[in-house]
Amino acid sequence: MDGLRVIPTWRHGRERLYVCLPDGRNLAWYDRETARVNLLGEEYEEDVLTALGPFLAGPVSVGPPPVPTPAELARLSLHPDDDLAPNRPGEALLIDLDRAPGPARRLRPDPRRRALAAERAVGEALDRMDGAGWHTLHSIPLPGGDRIHHLLIGPGGLYAVHALYAHRQRVTVADPRVALGRHEPRPLLHRVRADADRASHALTAEVRPVLVLVGASAVTVPAPPREVRVLTDADVETLTRTGGVLKPADTEALHAMARDRNTWSRL
């Protein structure tokens, strides 16, 4: 078969190579991580493997796509407007800045842009963990105008992650207050815990609160805060070093539930 195209894409942090007809219809896709070619029709096997030949580094399995799990079927049934999975880190801030960018010149930097930089840094770090059973959702809207910056779901449990811009500042965390440099301390840990509590209520599962300090020059924590884990952006990956809390099926089910906007609108 002539004219087949191989198109690389990324889905949930994993690379796939799609084999398409000239009119754009898919015949198959190759998942590098599982070394499997998923065929949509057995009659195309020889042509698909020929097209993928330059991209295959070793033996691969070939067969029909796996039967979707109940969690995957639930995701497929979501209306696009209700699916939170496509949200980018800082999605709400991006929309707000697009609608009201503010004056071109300001005496002080727009605090929204600093907050966006922090959420992007943490979100990108979390997205790099995608795979091996971990999933991240960003900018989850809550009733009343609040939102959860990031929700991490995986074998080690669920984490509501709050990102705080602290570029080149000394940070002191004295529960419940967080002080940046010489600024007046704020009771930020109340908010971090409240976000996790609301997520626990919505998902009927334990969600642990995490505060990530982005770009801090030094961090002082005189005593460990109650329940809240305090990290720097360089330490975010440590969240995925624990396991044994959730089974794969439970992780997928919670992810499917969490990505549905309606789950959160009932709070």
PDB file of C-alpha atoms in Angstrom:
ATOM      1  CA  MET A   1       0.000   0.000   0.000  1.00  0.00           C
ATOM      2  CA  ASP A   2       1.501   3.324  -1.083  1.00  0.00           C
ATOM      3  CA  GLY A   3       1.300   6.680   0.640  1.00  0.00           C
ATOM      4  CA  LEU A   4       1.171   5.582   4.279  1.00  0.00           C
ATOM      5  CA  ARG A   5       2.390   8.236   6.712  1.00  0.00           C
ATOM      6  CA  VAL A   6       3.919   7.781  10.166  1.00  0.00           C
ATOM      7  CA  ILE A   7       2.976  10.625  12.519  1.00  0.00           C
ATOM      8  CA  PRO A   8       4.560  10.904  15.998  1.00  0.00           C
ATOM      9  CA  THR A   9       2.353  12.174  18.838  1.00  0.00           C
ATOM     10  CA  TRP A  10       2.457  12.388  22.624  1.00  0.00           C
ATOM     11  CA  ARG A  11      -0.450  11.185  24.765  1.00  0.00           C
ATOM     12  CA  HIS A  12      -0.271  11.464  28.556  1.00  0.00           C
ATOM     13  CA  GLY A  13       3.521  11.693  28.471  1.00  0.00           C
ATOM     14  CA  ARG A  14       3.973   8.636  26.203  1.00  0.00           C
ATOM     15  CA  GLU A  15       5.084   8.680  22.583  1.00  0.00           C
ATOM     16  CA  ARG A  16       2.943   6.988  19.953  1.00  0.00           C
ATOM     17  CA  LEU A  17       3.582   6.633  16.232  1.00  0.00           C
ATOM     18  CA  TYR A  18       0.363   6.624  14.222  1.00  0.00           C
ATOM     19  CA  VAL A  19       0.250   5.020  10.761  1.00  0.00           C
ATOM     20  CA  CYS A  20      -2.248   6.902   8.604  1.00  0.00           C
ATOM     21  CA  LEU A  21      -3.703   6.734   5.116  1.00  0.00           C
ATOM     22  CA  PRO A  22      -3.235   9.783   2.845  1.00  0.00           C
ATOM     23  CA  ASP A  23      -6.747  10.950   3.808  1.00  0.00           C
ATOM     24  CA  GLY A  24      -5.798  10.977   7.506  1.00  0.00           C
ATOM     25  CA  ARG A  25      -7.531   7.799   8.658  1.00  0.00           C
ATOM     26  CA  ASN A  26      -5.585   5.743  11.206  1.00  0.00           C
ATOM     27  CA  LEU A  27      -4.601   2.175  10.438  1.00  0.00           C
ATOM     28  CA  ALA A  28      -2.536   1.483  13.542  1.00  0.00           C
ATOM     29  CA  TRP A  29      -0.354   2.976  16.246  1.00  0.00           C
ATOM     30  CA  TYR A  30       2.949   1.922  17.766  1.00  0.00           C
ATOM     31  CA  ASP A  31       3.491   2.424  21.492  1.00  0.00           C
ATOM     32  CA  ARG A  32       7.228   2.592  22.162  1.00  0.00           C
ATOM     33  CA  GLU A  33       6.875   1.964  25.898  1.00  0.00           C
ATOM     34  CA  THR A  34       5.031  -1.338  25.468  1.00  0.00           C
ATOM     35  CA  ALA A  35       6.733  -2.221  22.133  1.00  0.00           C
ATOM     36  CA  ARG A  36       3.330  -3.037  20.680  1.00  0.00           C
ATOM     37  CA  VAL A  37       1.760  -2.258  17.310  1.00  0.00           C
ATOM     38  CA  ASN A  38      -2.015  -1.923  17.678  1.00  0.00           C
ATOM     39  CA  LEU A  39      -3.764  -2.756  14.397  1.00  0.00           C
ATOM     40  CA  LEU A  40      -7.250  -1.562  13.521  1.00  0.00           C
ATOM     41  CA  GLY A  41      -7.467  -4.222  10.798  1.00  0.00           C
ATOM     42  CA  GLU A  42      -5.490  -7.436  10.299  1.00  0.00           C
ATOM     43  CA  GLU A  43      -5.369  -6.923   6.531  1.00  0.00           C
ATOM     44  CA  TYR A  44      -3.061  -3.923   7.019  1.00  0.00           C
ATOM     45  CA  GLU A  45      -0.405  -5.716   9.094  1.00  0.00           C
ATOM     46  CA  GLU A  46       2.262  -6.136   6.403  1.00  0.00           C
ATOM     47  CA  ASP A  47       1.902  -2.564   5.104  1.00  0.00           C
ATOM     48  CA  VAL A  48       1.903  -1.079   8.599  1.00  0.00           C
ATOM     49  CA  LEU A  49       5.041  -2.958   9.666  1.00  0.00           C
ATOM     50  CA  THR A  50       6.776  -1.876   6.467  1.00  0.00           C
ATOM     51  CA  ALA A  51       5.936   1.782   7.156  1.00  0.00           C
ATOM     52  CA  LEU A  52       7.085   1.489  10.763  1.00  0.00           C
ATOM     53  CA  GLY A  53      10.256  -0.427   9.865  1.00  0.00           C
ATOM     54  CA  PRO A  54      12.675   2.542  10.238  1.00  0.00           C
ATOM     55  CA  PHE A  55      11.238   3.309  13.699  1.00  0.00           C
ATOM     56  CA  LEU A  56      11.352  -0.172  15.232  1.00  0.00           C
ATOM     57  CA  ALA A  57      14.438  -0.825  17.364  1.00  0.00           C
ATOM     58  CA  GLY A  58      13.696  -4.459  18.189  1.00  0.00           C
ATOM     59  CA  PRO A  59      10.982  -7.104  18.315  1.00  0.00           C
ATOM     60  CA  VAL A  60       7.415  -5.918  18.782  1.00  0.00           C
ATOM     61  CA  SER A  61       4.083  -7.552  19.484  1.00  0.00           C
ATOM     62  CA  VAL A  62       1.305  -7.014  16.957  1.00  0.00           C
ATOM     63  CA  GLY A  63      -2.423  -7.276  17.486  1.00  0.00           C
ATOM     64  CA  PRO A  64      -5.729  -5.474  17.912  1.00  0.00           C
ATOM     65  CA  PRO A  65      -5.981  -2.612  20.423  1.00  0.00           C
ATOM     66  CA  PRO A  66      -6.576  -3.754  24.015  1.00  0.00           C
ATOM     67  CA  VAL A  67     -10.153  -3.837  25.248  1.00  0.00           C
ATOM     68  CA  PRO A  68     -10.811  -0.581  27.132  1.00  0.00           C
ATOM     69  CA  THR A  69     -11.168  -0.816  30.896  1.00  0.00           C
ATOM     70  CA  PRO A  70     -14.268   0.558  32.658  1.00  0.00           C
ATOM     71  CA  ALA A  71     -12.230   3.647  33.627  1.00  0.00           C
ATOM     72  CA  GLU A  72     -11.201   4.216  30.013  1.00  0.00           C
ATOM     73  CA  LEU A  73     -14.804   3.831  28.850  1.00  0.00           C
ATOM     74  CA  ALA A  74     -15.862   6.404  31.441  1.00  0.00           C
ATOM     75  CA  ARG A  75     -13.275   8.854  30.089  1.00  0.00           C
ATOM     76  CA  LEU A  76     -14.455   8.263  26.519  1.00  0.00           C
ATOM     77  CA  SER A  77     -18.027   9.057  27.552  1.00  0.00           C
ATOM     78  CA  LEU A  78     -17.089  12.493  28.937  1.00  0.00           C
ATOM     79  CA  HIS A  79     -18.277  15.554  27.061  1.00  0.00           C
ATOM     80  CA  PRO A  80     -15.222  17.615  26.003  1.00  0.00           C
ATOM     81  CA  ASP A  81     -16.442  20.582  28.069  1.00  0.00           C
ATOM     82  CA  ASP A  82     -16.495  18.380  31.190  1.00  0.00           C
ATOM     83  CA  ASP A  83     -13.074  16.789  30.711  1.00  0.00           C
ATOM     84  CA  LEU A  84     -10.390  18.472  32.842  1.00  0.00           C
ATOM     85  CA  ALA A  85      -7.533  16.325  31.529  1.00  0.00           C
ATOM     86  CA  PRO A  86      -6.581  18.775  28.726  1.00  0.00           C
ATOM     87  CA  ASN A  87      -6.099  21.610  31.257  1.00  0.00           C
ATOM     88  CA  ARG A  88      -2.620  23.105  31.076  1.00  0.00           C
ATOM     89  CA  PRO A  89      -0.702  24.015  34.234  1.00  0.00           C
ATOM     90  CA  GLY A  90      -2.098  27.385  35.291  1.00  0.00           C
ATOM     91  CA  GLU A  91      -5.058  27.090  32.907  1.00  0.00           C
ATOM     92  CA  ALA A  92      -7.252  29.473  34.921  1.00  0.00           C
ATOM     93  CA  LEU A  93      -4.477  32.089  35.077  1.00  0.00           C
ATOM     94  CA  LEU A  94      -3.828  31.781  31.349  1.00  0.00           C
ATOM     95  CA  ILE A  95      -7.501  32.449  30.621  1.00  0.00           C
ATOM     96  CA  ASP A  96      -7.592  35.370  33.072  1.00  0.00           C
ATOM     97  CA  LEU A  97      -4.466  36.964  31.553  1.00  0.00           C
ATOM     98  CA  ASP A  98      -5.853  36.513  28.062  1.00  0.00           C
ATOM     99  CA  ARG A  99      -9.090  38.264  29.015  1.00  0.00           C
ATOM    100  CA  ALA A 100      -7.467  41.030  31.081  1.00  0.00           C
ATOM    101  CA  PRO A 101      -3.728  41.271  30.343  1.00  0.00           C
ATOM    102  CA  GLY A 102      -3.340  44.496  32.320  1.00  0.00           C
ATOM    103  CA  PRO A 103      -1.308  47.566  31.326  1.00  0.00           C
ATOM    104  CA  ALA A 104       1.753  47.028  29.143  1.00  0.00           C
ATOM    105  CA  ARG A 105       3.976  48.773  31.655  1.00  0.00           C
ATOM    106  CA  ARG A 106       3.715  48.263  35.376  1.00  0.00           C
ATOM    107  CA  LEU A 107       5.791  49.508  38.268  1.00  0.00           C
ATOM    108  CA  ARG A 108       5.637  46.002  39.754  1.00  0.00           C
ATOM    109  CA  PRO A 109       5.382  42.634  38.011  1.00  0.00           C
ATOM    110  CA  ASP A 110       1.858  41.280  37.619  1.00  0.00           C
ATOM    111  CA  PRO A 111       1.429  38.759  40.488  1.00  0.00           C
ATOM    112  CA  ARG A 112      -0.642  36.562  38.179  1.00  0.00           C
ATOM    113  CA  ARG A 113       2.366  36.018  35.929  1.00  0.00           C
ATOM    114  CA  ARG A 114       4.523  35.029  38.881  1.00  0.00           C
ATOM    115  CA  ALA A 115       1.851  32.594  40.043  1.00  0.00           C
ATOM    116  CA  LEU A 116       1.623  31.230  36.504  1.00  0.00           C
ATOM    117  CA  ALA A 117       5.387  30.692  36.357  1.00  0.00           C
ATOM    118  CA  ALA A 118       5.209  28.693  39.596  1.00  0.00           C
ATOM    119  CA  GLU A 119       2.311  26.524  38.419  1.00  0.00           C
ATOM    120  CA  ARG A 120       4.013  25.877  35.102  1.00  0.00           C
ATOM    121  CA  ALA A 121       7.253  24.822  36.769  1.00  0.00           C
ATOM    122  CA  VAL A 122       5.500  22.410  39.115  1.00  0.00           C
ATOM    123  CA  GLY A 123       3.069  21.201  36.461  1.00  0.00           C
ATOM    124  CA  GLU A 124       5.864  20.383  34.022  1.00  0.00           C
ATOM    125  CA  ALA A 125       7.710  18.462  36.737  1.00  0.00           C
ATOM    126  CA  LEU A 126       4.571  16.467  37.547  1.00  0.00           C
ATOM    127  CA  ASP A 127       3.836  15.791  33.884  1.00  0.00           C
ATOM    128  CA  ARG A 128       7.265  14.225  33.513  1.00  0.00           C
ATOM    129  CA  MET A 129       6.126  11.603  36.022  1.00  0.00           C
ATOM    130  CA  ASP A 130       3.215  10.574  33.835  1.00  0.00           C
ATOM    131  CA  GLY A 131       3.442   6.879  33.139  1.00  0.00           C
ATOM    132  CA  ALA A 132       4.243   4.029  35.505  1.00  0.00           C
ATOM    133  CA  GLY A 133       0.723   4.403  36.844  1.00  0.00           C
ATOM    134  CA  TRP A 134       0.853   8.128  37.728  1.00  0.00           C
ATOM    135  CA  HIS A 135      -1.526  10.809  36.393  1.00  0.00           C
ATOM    136  CA  THR A 136      -1.683  14.574  36.932  1.00  0.00           C
ATOM    137  CA  LEU A 137      -4.606  16.970  36.493  1.00  0.00           C
ATOM    138  CA  HIS A 138      -4.081  20.736  36.506  1.00  0.00           C
ATOM    139  CA  SER A 139      -6.098  23.776  37.559  1.00  0.00           C
ATOM    140  CA  ILE A 140      -9.154  21.964  38.911  1.00  0.00           C
ATOM    141  CA  PRO A 141     -11.978  24.480  39.436  1.00  0.00           C
ATOM    142  CA  LEU A 142     -13.865  24.423  42.720  1.00  0.00           C
ATOM    143  CA  PRO A 143     -17.177  26.103  43.577  1.00  0.00           C
ATOM    144  CA  GLY A 144     -16.688  29.625  44.882  1.00  0.00           C
ATOM    145  CA  GLY A 145     -13.825  30.481  42.535  1.00  0.00           C
ATOM    146  CA  ASP A 146     -11.096  28.455  44.248  1.00  0.00           C
ATOM    147  CA  ARG A 147      -9.092  25.786  42.472  1.00  0.00           C
ATOM    148  CA  ILE A 148      -6.600  23.030  43.104  1.00  0.00           C
ATOM    149  CA  HIS A 149      -3.357  23.835  41.310  1.00  0.00           C
ATOM    150  CA  HIS A 150      -2.433  20.192  40.635  1.00  0.00           C
ATOM    151  CA  LEU A 151      -3.823  16.788  41.585  1.00  0.00           C
ATOM    152  CA  LEU A 152      -1.385  13.860  41.428  1.00  0.00           C
ATOM    153  CA  ILE A 153      -2.856  10.342  41.398  1.00  0.00           C
ATOM    154  CA  GLY A 154      -0.849   7.142  41.418  1.00  0.00           C
ATOM    155  CA  PRO A 155       0.361   4.045  43.259  1.00  0.00           C
ATOM    156  CA  GLY A 156       1.517   6.178  46.210  1.00  0.00           C
ATOM    157  CA  GLY A 157      -1.900   7.795  46.694  1.00  0.00           C
ATOM    158  CA  LEU A 158      -3.418  11.182  45.903  1.00  0.00           C
ATOM    159  CA  TYR A 159      -1.800  14.583  46.444  1.00  0.00           C
ATOM    160  CA  ALA A 160      -3.296  18.077  46.165  1.00  0.00           C
ATOM    161  CA  VAL A 161      -0.287  20.187  45.178  1.00  0.00           C
ATOM    162  CA  HIS A 162      -0.168  23.958  45.702  1.00  0.00           C
ATOM    163  CA  ALA A 163       2.602  25.896  43.911  1.00  0.00           C
ATOM    164  CA  LEU A 164       4.021  29.082  45.442  1.00  0.00           C
ATOM    165  CA  TYR A 165       6.352  31.481  43.616  1.00  0.00           C
ATOM    166  CA  ALA A 166       9.372  32.128  45.837  1.00  0.00           C
ATOM    167  CA  HIS A 167      12.092  33.055  43.352  1.00  0.00           C
ATOM    168  CA  ARG A 168      15.352  33.943  45.147  1.00  0.00           C
ATOM    169  CA  GLN A 169      13.579  34.436  48.456  1.00  0.00           C
ATOM    170  CA  ARG A 170      14.130  32.925  51.875  1.00  0.00           C
ATOM    171  CA  VAL A 171      11.006  31.110  53.006  1.00  0.00           C
ATOM    172  CA  THR A 172       9.972  30.323  56.566  1.00  0.00           C
ATOM    173  CA  VAL A 173       7.142  27.864  57.149  1.00  0.00           C
ATOM    174  CA  ALA A 174       5.693  28.079  60.672  1.00  0.00           C
ATOM    175  CA  ASP A 175       2.340  26.325  60.627  1.00  0.00           C
ATOM    176  CA  PRO A 176      -0.020  27.730  59.481  1.00  0.00           C
ATOM    177  CA  ARG A 177       1.948  30.753  58.248  1.00  0.00           C
ATOM    178  CA  VAL A 178       4.347  31.031  55.318  1.00  0.00           C
ATOM    179  CA  ALA A 179       6.693  34.022  55.080  1.00  0.00           C
ATOM    180  CA  LEU A 180       8.464  35.014  51.858  1.00  0.00           C
ATOM    181  CA  GLY A 181      11.531  37.155  52.508  1.00  0.00           C
ATOM    182  CA  ARG A 182      10.507  40.238  54.458  1.00  0.00           C
ATOM    183  CA  HIS A 183       6.847  40.034  53.501  1.00  0.00           C
ATOM    184  CA  GLU A 184       4.205  39.606  56.158  1.00  0.00           C
ATOM    185  CA  PRO A 185       3.557  35.897  56.865  1.00  0.00           C
ATOM    186  CA  ARG A 186       0.275  34.518  55.512  1.00  0.00           C
ATOM    187  CA  PRO A 187      -1.716  31.528  56.834  1.00  0.00           C
ATOM    188  CA  LEU A 188      -1.301  29.719  53.521  1.00  0.00           C
ATOM    189  CA  LEU A 189      -1.297  26.214  54.999  1.00  0.00           C
ATOM    190  CA  HIS A 190      -4.981  26.634  55.906  1.00  0.00           C
ATOM    191  CA  ARG A 191      -5.684  26.955  52.174  1.00  0.00           C
ATOM    192  CA  VAL A 192      -3.423  24.029  51.254  1.00  0.00           C
ATOM    193  CA  ARG A 193      -5.150  21.747  53.764  1.00  0.00           C
ATOM    194  CA  ALA A 194      -8.601  22.970  52.745  1.00  0.00           C
ATOM    195  CA  ASP A 195      -7.919  22.119  49.084  1.00  0.00           C
ATOM    196  CA  ALA A 196      -6.905  18.591  50.032  1.00  0.00           C
ATOM    197  CA  ASP A 197      -9.957  18.198  52.293  1.00  0.00           C
ATOM    198  CA  ARG A 198     -12.301  19.274  49.499  1.00  0.00           C
ATOM    199  CA  ALA A 199     -10.625  16.864  47.099  1.00  0.00           C
ATOM    200  CA  SER A 200     -10.983  14.052  49.646  1.00  0.00           C
ATOM    201  CA  HIS A 201     -14.685  14.808  49.959  1.00  0.00           C
ATOM    202  CA  ALA A 202     -15.215  14.906  46.180  1.00  0.00           C
ATOM    203  CA  LEU A 203     -13.307  11.686  45.480  1.00  0.00           C
ATOM    204  CA  THR A 204     -14.197   9.842  48.708  1.00  0.00           C
ATOM    205  CA  ALA A 205     -10.511   8.996  49.124  1.00  0.00           C
ATOM    206  CA  GLU A 206      -7.643  10.356  51.194  1.00  0.00           C
ATOM    207  CA  VAL A 207      -5.889  13.266  49.470  1.00  0.00           C
ATOM    208  CA  ARG A 208      -2.711  14.560  51.090  1.00  0.00           C
ATOM    209  CA  PRO A 209      -1.765  18.261  50.922  1.00  0.00           C
ATOM    210  CA  VAL A 210       1.564  19.387  49.447  1.00  0.00           C
ATOM    211  CA  LEU A 211       3.110  22.857  49.254  1.00  0.00           C
ATOM    212  CA  VAL A 212       5.829  23.342  46.637  1.00  0.00           C
ATOM    213  CA  LEU A 213       8.096  26.397  46.946  1.00  0.00           C
ATOM    214  CA  VAL A 214       9.337  27.350  43.491  1.00  0.00           C
ATOM    215  CA  GLY A 215      12.779  28.936  43.207  1.00  0.00           C
ATOM    216  CA  ALA A 216      13.325  29.557  46.939  1.00  0.00           C
ATOM    217  CA  SER A 217      16.890  30.456  47.915  1.00  0.00           C
ATOM    218  CA  ALA A 218      16.495  28.874  51.370  1.00  0.00           C
ATOM    219  CA  VAL A 219      13.684  27.139  53.257  1.00  0.00           C
ATOM    220  CA  THR A 220      13.308  27.078  57.044  1.00  0.00           C
ATOM    221  CA  VAL A 221      10.756  24.793  58.679  1.00  0.00           C
ATOM    222  CA  PRO A 222      11.157  24.999  62.492  1.00  0.00           C
ATOM    223  CA  ALA A 223       8.675  22.150  63.029  1.00  0.00           C
ATOM    224  CA  PRO A 224       6.983  19.825  60.528  1.00  0.00           C
ATOM    225  CA  PRO A 225       3.557  21.244  59.601  1.00  0.00           C
ATOM    226  CA  ARG A 226       0.501  19.195  60.477  1.00  0.00           C
ATOM    227  CA  GLU A 227      -0.291  16.887  57.545  1.00  0.00           C
ATOM    228  CA  VAL A 228       1.250  19.200  54.909  1.00  0.00           C
ATOM    229  CA  ARG A 229       4.341  18.091  53.038  1.00  0.00           C
ATOM    230  CA  VAL A 230       6.634  21.026  52.118  1.00  0.00           C
ATOM    231  CA  LEU A 231       8.899  20.599  49.081  1.00  0.00           C
ATOM    232  CA  THR A 232      10.949  22.712  46.690  1.00  0.00           C
ATOM    233  CA  ASP A 233      10.432  22.407  42.956  1.00  0.00           C
ATOM    234  CA  ALA A 234      13.642  20.340  42.772  1.00  0.00           C
ATOM    235  CA  ASP A 235      12.097  17.731  45.083  1.00  0.00           C
ATOM    236  CA  VAL A 236       8.727  17.242  43.379  1.00  0.00           C
ATOM    237  CA  GLU A 237       9.704  13.887  41.908  1.00  0.00           C
ATOM    238  CA  THR A 238      10.026  12.424  45.417  1.00  0.00           C
ATOM    239  CA  LEU A 239       6.230  12.256  45.539  1.00  0.00           C
ATOM    240  CA  THR A 240       6.283   9.259  43.185  1.00  0.00           C
ATOM    241  CA  ARG A 241       8.841   7.267  45.142  1.00  0.00           C
ATOM    242  CA  THR A 242       6.189   5.734  47.365  1.00  0.00           C
ATOM    243  CA  GLY A 243       3.818   2.952  46.396  1.00  0.00           C
ATOM    244  CA  GLY A 244       1.572   0.277  47.754  1.00  0.00           C
ATOM    245  CA  VAL A 245      -1.360   2.585  48.494  1.00  0.00           C
ATOM    246  CA  LEU A 246      -3.523   2.239  45.384  1.00  0.00           C
ATOM    247  CA  LYS A 247      -3.952  -0.674  42.998  1.00  0.00           C
ATOM    248  CA  PRO A 248      -3.766   0.120  39.243  1.00  0.00           C
ATOM    249  CA  ALA A 249      -7.522  -0.310  38.824  1.00  0.00           C
ATOM    250  CA  ASP A 250      -8.202   2.085  41.710  1.00  0.00           C
ATOM    251  CA  THR A 251      -5.765   4.640  40.277  1.00  0.00           C
ATOM    252  CA  GLU A 252      -7.480   4.551  36.895  1.00  0.00           C
ATOM    253  CA  ALA A 253     -10.945   4.783  38.431  1.00  0.00           C
ATOM    254  CA  LEU A 254      -9.981   7.784  40.588  1.00  0.00           C
ATOM    255  CA  HIS A 255      -8.341   9.492  37.617  1.00  0.00           C
ATOM    256  CA  ALA A 256     -11.482   9.012  35.531  1.00  0.00           C
ATOM    257  CA  MET A 257     -13.590  10.418  38.361  1.00  0.00           C
ATOM    258  CA  ALA A 258     -11.276  13.371  39.033  1.00  0.00           C
ATOM    259  CA  ARG A 259     -11.093  14.501  35.417  1.00  0.00           C
ATOM    260  CA  ASP A 260     -14.897  14.907  35.275  1.00  0.00           C
ATOM    261  CA  ARG A 261     -15.816  18.521  36.019  1.00  0.00           C
ATOM    262  CA  ASN A 262     -19.122  17.381  37.500  1.00  0.00           C
ATOM    263  CA  THR A 263     -17.258  15.594  40.287  1.00  0.00           C
ATOM    264  CA  TRP A 264     -16.132  18.967  41.639  1.00  0.00           C
ATOM    265  CA  SER A 265     -19.234  21.036  40.921  1.00  0.00           C
ATOM    266  CA  ARG A 266     -21.156  19.077  43.573  1.00  0.00           C
ATOM    267  CA  LEU A 267     -18.929  20.290  46.436  1.00  0.00           C
TER     268      LEU A 267
END
